[in-house]
Amino acid sequence: MTIHDRIDDFMGISPAFNTDFLRKVNKLREQGNSSAHTIELNSDKEELENDAKDLEYTIKLLVKVSNSI
């Protein structure tokens, strides 16, 4: 059983914890894995700032859910 199978259990804690959110988490995970295996990063400042905002939001929501279970 995966988290996708139990998403309804988490939506009661935060409606923002939905399939769109899980897609964003997966995207961040894939980017992190890719960056970890790359010597050069081709990112501009604006892209990094946007990624930082997405990551901050993701972490806050995951902490909220974690603290509620």
mmCIF file of C-alpha atoms in Angstrom:
data_model
loop_
_atom_site.group_PDB
_atom_site.id
_atom_site.type_symbol
_atom_site.label_atom_id
_atom_site.label_comp_id
_atom_site.label_asym_id
_atom_site.label_seq_id
_atom_site.Cartn_x
_atom_site.Cartn_y
_atom_site.Cartn_z
ATOM 1 C CA MET A 1 0.000 0.000 0.000
ATOM 2 C CA THR A 2 1.345 3.434 -0.939
ATOM 3 C CA ILE A 3 0.601 6.924 0.289
ATOM 4 C CA HIS A 4 -1.480 7.437 -2.862
ATOM 5 C CA ASP A 5 -3.753 4.626 -1.664
ATOM 6 C CA ARG A 6 -4.221 6.337 1.715
ATOM 7 C CA ILE A 7 -4.420 9.978 0.628
ATOM 8 C CA ASP A 8 -7.920 10.367 2.092
ATOM 9 C CA ASP A 9 -6.466 9.679 5.554
ATOM 10 C CA PHE A 10 -4.228 12.740 5.224
ATOM 11 C CA MET A 11 -6.685 15.125 3.577
ATOM 12 C CA GLY A 12 -8.523 15.399 6.893
ATOM 13 C CA ILE A 13 -5.369 16.904 8.383
ATOM 14 C CA SER A 14 -4.819 19.292 5.480
ATOM 15 C CA PRO A 15 -6.890 19.565 2.296
ATOM 16 C CA ALA A 16 -3.699 20.715 0.544
ATOM 17 C CA PHE A 17 -2.310 17.189 0.983
ATOM 18 C CA ASN A 18 -3.709 15.860 -2.274
ATOM 19 C CA THR A 19 -2.536 14.227 -5.498
ATOM 20 C CA ASP A 20 -1.269 17.567 -6.855
ATOM 21 C CA PHE A 21 0.850 18.001 -3.733
ATOM 22 C CA LEU A 22 2.223 14.470 -4.062
ATOM 23 C CA ARG A 23 3.141 15.228 -7.695
ATOM 24 C CA LYS A 24 5.082 18.297 -6.507
ATOM 25 C CA VAL A 25 6.873 16.228 -3.858
ATOM 26 C CA ASN A 26 7.808 13.655 -6.485
ATOM 27 C CA LYS A 27 9.088 16.405 -8.813
ATOM 28 C CA LEU A 28 11.256 17.836 -6.014
ATOM 29 C CA ARG A 29 12.541 14.344 -5.221
ATOM 30 C CA GLU A 30 13.450 13.702 -8.854
ATOM 31 C CA GLN A 31 15.182 17.091 -9.142
ATOM 32 C CA GLY A 32 17.136 16.410 -5.964
ATOM 33 C CA ASN A 33 18.215 12.987 -7.157
ATOM 34 C CA SER A 34 19.260 14.404 -10.525
ATOM 35 C CA SER A 35 21.169 17.297 -8.939
ATOM 36 C CA ALA A 36 22.988 14.945 -6.600
ATOM 37 C CA HIS A 37 24.479 13.148 -9.605
ATOM 38 C CA THR A 38 25.330 16.233 -11.675
ATOM 39 C CA ILE A 39 28.605 18.099 -11.514
ATOM 40 C CA GLU A 40 27.293 21.311 -13.097
ATOM 41 C CA LEU A 41 23.992 22.967 -12.288
ATOM 42 C CA ASN A 42 22.454 25.235 -14.902
ATOM 43 C CA SER A 43 19.993 27.251 -12.844
ATOM 44 C CA ASP A 44 19.367 30.954 -12.685
ATOM 45 C CA LYS A 45 18.628 32.953 -9.543
ATOM 46 C CA GLU A 46 14.879 33.250 -10.248
ATOM 47 C CA GLU A 47 14.536 29.510 -10.779
ATOM 48 C CA LEU A 48 16.394 28.807 -7.535
ATOM 49 C CA GLU A 49 14.178 31.261 -5.623
ATOM 50 C CA ASN A 50 11.017 29.610 -6.992
ATOM 51 C CA ASP A 51 12.344 26.160 -6.131
ATOM 52 C CA ALA A 52 13.182 27.367 -2.609
ATOM 53 C CA LYS A 53 9.616 28.650 -2.116
ATOM 54 C CA ASP A 54 8.163 25.338 -3.348
ATOM 55 C CA LEU A 55 10.492 23.406 -1.083
ATOM 56 C CA GLU A 56 9.667 25.564 1.951
ATOM 57 C CA TYR A 57 5.912 25.093 1.386
ATOM 58 C CA THR A 58 6.384 21.352 0.929
ATOM 59 C CA ILE A 59 8.411 20.991 4.115
ATOM 60 C CA LYS A 60 5.913 23.011 6.165
ATOM 61 C CA LEU A 61 2.996 20.890 4.969
ATOM 62 C CA LEU A 62 4.865 17.632 5.567
ATOM 63 C CA VAL A 63 5.792 18.753 9.097
ATOM 64 C CA LYS A 64 2.166 19.722 9.776
ATOM 65 C CA VAL A 65 0.943 16.319 8.630
ATOM 66 C CA SER A 66 3.713 14.509 10.511
ATOM 67 C CA ASN A 67 2.904 16.347 13.744
ATOM 68 C CA SER A 68 -0.770 15.453 13.381
ATOM 69 C CA ILE A 69 -0.367 11.683 13.105
#
